[in-house]
Amino acid sequence: MANIVVRYNLAQWLYHHEGTGLPLCRWKKIMKQASRNREESTEVQDALKSCLPSFTGVAVFSAVVNLLALTGSIYMLQVYDRVLSSRSIPTLIGLSLITLAAYSLSGGLDMLRGRMLARIGARFDELLSHRVFDLVATMPLKGAKQSESMQPIRDLDTIRGFLSSLGPTALFDMPFMPIFLIGCFMIHPGIGVLSVVGGVVIIFLTLYTDAKSKGPSFEVTKSGAERHAMAETSRRNAEAIRANGMLGFLAKRYDEVHVRHVNDGLLASESSAGISAFAKVFRMVIQSAVLGLGAYYVIQGQMSGGLMIAGSILMSRALAPIEIAVAHWKGFTASRQAYRRLQHIMTLVPAQGQRMPLPAPKAALSVEDVFVGAPGASLPIVQSASLRLQAGQGLGLIGPSASGKSTLARALVGVWPTLRGEIRLDGAALDQWEPDSLGRHVGYLPQDVELFEGTVAENIARFQPNAKPDDVIAAAQTAGAHELILNLPDGYDTRIGEGGASLSGGQRQRVALARALYGNPFLIVLDEPNASLDGAGDEALNQAILAVRKRGGVVVVITHRPAALGQVDQVAIMEEGRIKAVGPRDEVLQSVMKRNATPAPAPVRPQQAPAAQAANLREVG
């Protein structure tokens, strides 16, 4: 819902501000999409429906188990009324053997029922795990916080845990409660009335507990997610925290979050602890009350001793589903909240439908009057950007910091959607491609390089399971990283650790460049690709850019260092979110030199090469 509100506010801002007016048809389209998104997703419900045959089997087993639960009452009734009166040992042995067989069958079916529930939980997880991972990988691109992004995994675990527990058995046992209550009435109306009253009171206490604990349980989940996110962030940035002396300050912030989580837990526990204790005592009281009432009726001659014991057993069995529900009510409440959260977030981030496969792009990249904003932000960062690059061209994107260069880069590769305008490859808008299909035609080196736990070869091959070694080596050679990788302890099989912890900054950047070049994608977007490179790295980068252009690809290089512009033929200047100038590299760079020149500029010798001219520029931004 937050994403819908943000898009609505942004649409209104663009529509009313002069110079960035959003057409009314586009505004209506956004509102129509927001209205559609209000309809709850049925993916979680469909996953539960797919488990319906297994639930049916559990229901059948539950029916037999509940019928066999009458064994104890019938046995006690027969012992008191037949065996003790007739003093027949053979009758006692026969009844005992039949009872033992019934108990064995009941235990076996109960065990099978538990195993079936465990497999239902695993099946539910299997159906949604891929979709949940998609949510975790997509939600940060929609502006979600880290704690919110990881919540779908925790919600799926919560639902699976409840489905695999004994909690659901209470739902299958409850339909048989009337049978046991009728049995209590058949024994004596007083026993039946007392059993019904006890059940009603316990149900009321359970519902009251749920009402009081719902809010505190939600707060516990929320503060727990915040605490986990803060701890995970601190773990990932342990070096910076230690080196900058931030440990004590962050520890205080963590303590605040931790104390709030503990207090939320105490409040949640205290909100139901007293009621749960009363309910437990009441169940014991009601069970003893049935025995006492039965004894009174025996004394009055209204029932036999066997009926007294049988009535107590029947009443216990009638209330057993309620007792199981109370015991697992906390898990049921957490599972219900997780179900609603998961269903709601799947509504806000719907699954991508199947799209018509498109041919590999090979002609042009066009940016048509594009507006781009950060996920969750209310204002655009890039405004009215337009570009067109043909196959074999390279563009250097320069400009001061915070001018929108990296934002435009994210939009070019489809990471951030456009608010207005279109980015097209060979005439097809980026949203017409399947995300993974688009990714095969795009190579992206982000400003903050992220590598993954695994080998160097796996990272370069983007973790494709059947990657060809020749393709991996070719990408590394194009990036100038082949010799570097061979010097690692195990070469391409070197495990680099989480985030590439075992590599230096320059090594990580070269490996990430090879990953961007893997598979010869048509569009290559490099954001500050030489930030950690030395002179040899700069030369390797320029050779890689030239190789992409020679094979007919398109390269966009975002940089503050002119050394990365040696092999591009176009340059664009961004300022304040707009492209101020774009054209041939030498012309644009000379205009920058003139604009930034001192009152007595040094003349540029005619024989000076373009690369040397670029080297004489001061850093732009």
PDB file of C-alpha atoms in Angstrom, residues 295-448:
ATOM      1  CA  ALA A 295     -20.216 -39.504  42.329  1.00  0.00           C
ATOM      2  CA  TYR A 296     -23.261 -37.580  43.584  1.00  0.00           C
ATOM      3  CA  TYR A 297     -25.441 -39.241  40.941  1.00  0.00           C
ATOM      4  CA  VAL A 298     -24.008 -42.667  41.855  1.00  0.00           C
ATOM      5  CA  ILE A 299     -24.859 -42.051  45.497  1.00  0.00           C
ATOM      6  CA  GLN A 300     -28.354 -41.006  44.445  1.00  0.00           C
ATOM      7  CA  GLY A 301     -28.620 -44.204  42.374  1.00  0.00           C
ATOM      8  CA  GLN A 302     -29.029 -42.318  39.098  1.00  0.00           C
ATOM      9  CA  MET A 303     -25.981 -43.936  37.425  1.00  0.00           C
ATOM     10  CA  SER A 304     -23.427 -46.677  37.958  1.00  0.00           C
ATOM     11  CA  GLY A 305     -19.762 -46.288  38.839  1.00  0.00           C
ATOM     12  CA  GLY A 306     -18.790 -47.246  35.289  1.00  0.00           C
ATOM     13  CA  LEU A 307     -20.924 -44.447  33.864  1.00  0.00           C
ATOM     14  CA  MET A 308     -19.263 -42.003  36.263  1.00  0.00           C
ATOM     15  CA  ILE A 309     -15.786 -42.884  34.945  1.00  0.00           C
ATOM     16  CA  ALA A 310     -17.017 -42.997  31.356  1.00  0.00           C
ATOM     17  CA  GLY A 311     -18.580 -39.552  31.711  1.00  0.00           C
ATOM     18  CA  SER A 312     -15.308 -38.106  32.978  1.00  0.00           C
ATOM     19  CA  ILE A 313     -13.395 -39.603  30.033  1.00  0.00           C
ATOM     20  CA  LEU A 314     -15.981 -38.416  27.500  1.00  0.00           C
ATOM     21  CA  MET A 315     -15.916 -34.904  28.906  1.00  0.00           C
ATOM     22  CA  SER A 316     -12.112 -34.833  28.749  1.00  0.00           C
ATOM     23  CA  ARG A 317     -12.227 -36.024  25.161  1.00  0.00           C
ATOM     24  CA  ALA A 318     -14.883 -33.454  24.261  1.00  0.00           C
ATOM     25  CA  LEU A 319     -12.699 -30.641  25.592  1.00  0.00           C
ATOM     26  CA  ALA A 320      -9.412 -32.048  24.197  1.00  0.00           C
ATOM     27  CA  PRO A 321      -9.602 -30.148  20.868  1.00  0.00           C
ATOM     28  CA  ILE A 322     -10.133 -26.907  22.784  1.00  0.00           C
ATOM     29  CA  GLU A 323      -7.166 -27.683  25.026  1.00  0.00           C
ATOM     30  CA  ILE A 324      -4.968 -28.401  21.994  1.00  0.00           C
ATOM     31  CA  ALA A 325      -6.144 -25.169  20.372  1.00  0.00           C
ATOM     32  CA  VAL A 326      -5.308 -23.214  23.529  1.00  0.00           C
ATOM     33  CA  ALA A 327      -1.870 -24.840  23.754  1.00  0.00           C
ATOM     34  CA  HIS A 328      -1.082 -23.899  20.136  1.00  0.00           C
ATOM     35  CA  TRP A 329      -2.996 -20.624  20.069  1.00  0.00           C
ATOM     36  CA  LYS A 330       0.165 -18.523  20.061  1.00  0.00           C
ATOM     37  CA  GLY A 331       1.410 -20.377  16.993  1.00  0.00           C
ATOM     38  CA  PHE A 332      -2.004 -20.070  15.365  1.00  0.00           C
ATOM     39  CA  THR A 333      -2.079 -16.308  15.973  1.00  0.00           C
ATOM     40  CA  ALA A 334       1.452 -15.833  14.624  1.00  0.00           C
ATOM     41  CA  SER A 335       0.621 -18.000  11.608  1.00  0.00           C
ATOM     42  CA  ARG A 336      -2.548 -16.035  10.888  1.00  0.00           C
ATOM     43  CA  GLN A 337      -0.671 -12.734  11.029  1.00  0.00           C
ATOM     44  CA  ALA A 338       2.063 -14.167   8.799  1.00  0.00           C
ATOM     45  CA  TYR A 339      -0.575 -15.387   6.331  1.00  0.00           C
ATOM     46  CA  ARG A 340      -2.121 -11.914   6.087  1.00  0.00           C
ATOM     47  CA  ARG A 341       1.257 -10.173   5.746  1.00  0.00           C
ATOM     48  CA  LEU A 342       2.411 -12.600   3.080  1.00  0.00           C
ATOM     49  CA  GLN A 343      -0.841 -12.294   1.171  1.00  0.00           C
ATOM     50  CA  HIS A 344      -0.711  -8.485   1.360  1.00  0.00           C
ATOM     51  CA  ILE A 345       2.918  -8.143   0.245  1.00  0.00           C
ATOM     52  CA  MET A 346       2.248 -10.479  -2.688  1.00  0.00           C
ATOM     53  CA  THR A 347      -0.524  -8.096  -3.656  1.00  0.00           C
ATOM     54  CA  LEU A 348       1.818  -5.098  -3.570  1.00  0.00           C
ATOM     55  CA  VAL A 349       4.570  -6.962  -5.441  1.00  0.00           C
ATOM     56  CA  PRO A 350       2.630  -9.177  -7.875  1.00  0.00           C
ATOM     57  CA  ALA A 351       4.309 -12.005  -9.710  1.00  0.00           C
ATOM     58  CA  GLN A 352       5.463 -11.262 -13.237  1.00  0.00           C
ATOM     59  CA  GLY A 353       3.306 -12.923 -15.841  1.00  0.00           C
ATOM     60  CA  GLN A 354       4.673 -14.822 -18.811  1.00  0.00           C
ATOM     61  CA  ARG A 355       5.704 -12.577 -21.661  1.00  0.00           C
ATOM     62  CA  MET A 356       6.331 -13.143 -25.323  1.00  0.00           C
ATOM     63  CA  PRO A 357      10.029 -13.961 -25.847  1.00  0.00           C
ATOM     64  CA  LEU A 358      11.758 -11.216 -27.798  1.00  0.00           C
ATOM     65  CA  PRO A 359      14.778 -11.545 -30.076  1.00  0.00           C
ATOM     66  CA  ALA A 360      18.157 -10.527 -28.732  1.00  0.00           C
ATOM     67  CA  PRO A 361      18.707  -6.768 -29.147  1.00  0.00           C
ATOM     68  CA  LYS A 362      21.419  -5.818 -31.608  1.00  0.00           C
ATOM     69  CA  ALA A 363      20.594  -2.396 -33.047  1.00  0.00           C
ATOM     70  CA  ALA A 364      19.982   0.482 -30.623  1.00  0.00           C
ATOM     71  CA  LEU A 365      19.323   1.790 -27.107  1.00  0.00           C
ATOM     72  CA  SER A 366      16.896   4.700 -26.853  1.00  0.00           C
ATOM     73  CA  VAL A 367      15.965   6.799 -23.823  1.00  0.00           C
ATOM     74  CA  GLU A 368      12.820   8.798 -24.492  1.00  0.00           C
ATOM     75  CA  ASP A 369      11.977  11.714 -22.164  1.00  0.00           C
ATOM     76  CA  VAL A 370      12.583   9.626 -19.038  1.00  0.00           C
ATOM     77  CA  PHE A 371      11.783  10.580 -15.442  1.00  0.00           C
ATOM     78  CA  VAL A 372      13.259   8.344 -12.712  1.00  0.00           C
ATOM     79  CA  GLY A 373      12.898   8.475  -8.937  1.00  0.00           C
ATOM     80  CA  ALA A 374      14.238   6.351  -6.104  1.00  0.00           C
ATOM     81  CA  PRO A 375      11.838   3.665  -4.828  1.00  0.00           C
ATOM     82  CA  GLY A 376       9.631   5.132  -2.139  1.00  0.00           C
ATOM     83  CA  ALA A 377      10.676   8.721  -2.914  1.00  0.00           C
ATOM     84  CA  SER A 378       8.137  11.405  -3.757  1.00  0.00           C
ATOM     85  CA  LEU A 379      10.259  13.421  -6.235  1.00  0.00           C
ATOM     86  CA  PRO A 380      12.064  12.432  -9.433  1.00  0.00           C
ATOM     87  CA  ILE A 381      15.861  12.493  -9.494  1.00  0.00           C
ATOM     88  CA  VAL A 382      16.297  12.264 -13.261  1.00  0.00           C
ATOM     89  CA  GLN A 383      14.059  14.500 -15.347  1.00  0.00           C
ATOM     90  CA  SER A 384      13.369  14.546 -19.076  1.00  0.00           C
ATOM     91  CA  ALA A 385      16.459  12.510 -20.056  1.00  0.00           C
ATOM     92  CA  SER A 386      16.740  11.529 -23.728  1.00  0.00           C
ATOM     93  CA  LEU A 387      19.509   9.559 -25.464  1.00  0.00           C
ATOM     94  CA  ARG A 388      19.994   7.327 -28.459  1.00  0.00           C
ATOM     95  CA  LEU A 389      22.931   4.990 -28.992  1.00  0.00           C
ATOM     96  CA  GLN A 390      23.466   2.747 -31.980  1.00  0.00           C
ATOM     97  CA  ALA A 391      25.239  -0.596 -31.934  1.00  0.00           C
ATOM     98  CA  GLY A 392      28.985  -0.111 -31.598  1.00  0.00           C
ATOM     99  CA  GLN A 393      28.745   3.216 -29.767  1.00  0.00           C
ATOM    100  CA  GLY A 394      30.065   4.046 -26.317  1.00  0.00           C
ATOM    101  CA  LEU A 395      28.792   6.854 -24.088  1.00  0.00           C
ATOM    102  CA  GLY A 396      30.639   8.482 -21.221  1.00  0.00           C
ATOM    103  CA  LEU A 397      28.239   9.958 -18.658  1.00  0.00           C
ATOM    104  CA  ILE A 398      29.884  12.635 -16.529  1.00  0.00           C
ATOM    105  CA  GLY A 399      28.730  15.295 -14.130  1.00  0.00           C
ATOM    106  CA  PRO A 400      28.938  16.402 -10.506  1.00  0.00           C
ATOM    107  CA  SER A 401      28.018  14.155  -7.616  1.00  0.00           C
ATOM    108  CA  ALA A 402      24.279  13.706  -6.948  1.00  0.00           C
ATOM    109  CA  SER A 403      23.425  14.798 -10.497  1.00  0.00           C
ATOM    110  CA  GLY A 404      21.455  11.593 -11.216  1.00  0.00           C
ATOM    111  CA  LYS A 405      24.054   9.549 -13.101  1.00  0.00           C
ATOM    112  CA  SER A 406      23.712   6.364 -11.018  1.00  0.00           C
ATOM    113  CA  THR A 407      19.930   6.759 -10.965  1.00  0.00           C
ATOM    114  CA  LEU A 408      19.867   6.833 -14.759  1.00  0.00           C
ATOM    115  CA  ALA A 409      22.181   3.818 -14.823  1.00  0.00           C
ATOM    116  CA  ARG A 410      19.752   1.825 -12.677  1.00  0.00           C
ATOM    117  CA  ALA A 411      16.922   2.775 -14.991  1.00  0.00           C
ATOM    118  CA  LEU A 412      18.927   1.754 -18.103  1.00  0.00           C
ATOM    119  CA  VAL A 413      19.330  -1.797 -16.811  1.00  0.00           C
ATOM    120  CA  GLY A 414      15.716  -2.054 -15.573  1.00  0.00           C
ATOM    121  CA  VAL A 415      16.500  -2.038 -11.832  1.00  0.00           C
ATOM    122  CA  TRP A 416      14.448   1.105 -11.160  1.00  0.00           C
ATOM    123  CA  PRO A 417      11.296   1.649 -13.248  1.00  0.00           C
ATOM    124  CA  THR A 418      10.680   4.903 -15.028  1.00  0.00           C
ATOM    125  CA  LEU A 419       7.992   7.242 -13.766  1.00  0.00           C
ATOM    126  CA  ARG A 420       7.507   8.656 -17.225  1.00  0.00           C
ATOM    127  CA  GLY A 421       8.965   7.980 -20.649  1.00  0.00           C
ATOM    128  CA  GLU A 422      10.403   4.741 -21.962  1.00  0.00           C
ATOM    129  CA  ILE A 423      13.783   3.047 -22.242  1.00  0.00           C
ATOM    130  CA  ARG A 424      13.864   0.756 -25.265  1.00  0.00           C
ATOM    131  CA  LEU A 425      16.144  -1.872 -26.725  1.00  0.00           C
ATOM    132  CA  ASP A 426      15.538  -2.268 -30.457  1.00  0.00           C
ATOM    133  CA  GLY A 427      12.183  -0.545 -29.989  1.00  0.00           C
ATOM    134  CA  ALA A 428      10.973  -2.799 -27.146  1.00  0.00           C
ATOM    135  CA  ALA A 429      10.399  -1.154 -23.737  1.00  0.00           C
ATOM    136  CA  LEU A 430      12.301  -2.794 -20.889  1.00  0.00           C
ATOM    137  CA  ASP A 431       9.086  -3.847 -19.120  1.00  0.00           C
ATOM    138  CA  GLN A 432       8.198  -5.983 -22.162  1.00  0.00           C
ATOM    139  CA  TRP A 433      11.031  -8.369 -21.282  1.00  0.00           C
ATOM    140  CA  GLU A 434      11.098 -11.109 -18.699  1.00  0.00           C
ATOM    141  CA  PRO A 435      13.531  -9.879 -16.005  1.00  0.00           C
ATOM    142  CA  ASP A 436      15.887 -12.845 -16.358  1.00  0.00           C
ATOM    143  CA  SER A 437      15.644 -12.705 -20.137  1.00  0.00           C
ATOM    144  CA  LEU A 438      16.528  -9.012 -20.093  1.00  0.00           C
ATOM    145  CA  GLY A 439      19.413  -9.772 -17.762  1.00  0.00           C
ATOM    146  CA  ARG A 440      21.010 -12.038 -20.369  1.00  0.00           C
ATOM    147  CA  HIS A 441      21.291  -9.058 -22.714  1.00  0.00           C
ATOM    148  CA  VAL A 442      22.517  -6.593 -20.082  1.00  0.00           C
ATOM    149  CA  GLY A 443      25.794  -6.324 -18.208  1.00  0.00           C
ATOM    150  CA  TYR A 444      25.835  -4.086 -15.123  1.00  0.00           C
ATOM    151  CA  LEU A 445      28.724  -3.084 -12.897  1.00  0.00           C
ATOM    152  CA  PRO A 446      27.240  -1.122  -9.964  1.00  0.00           C
ATOM    153  CA  GLN A 447      29.100   1.546  -8.072  1.00  0.00           C
ATOM    154  CA  ASP A 448      29.069  -0.604  -4.929  1.00  0.00           C
TER     155      ASP A 448
END
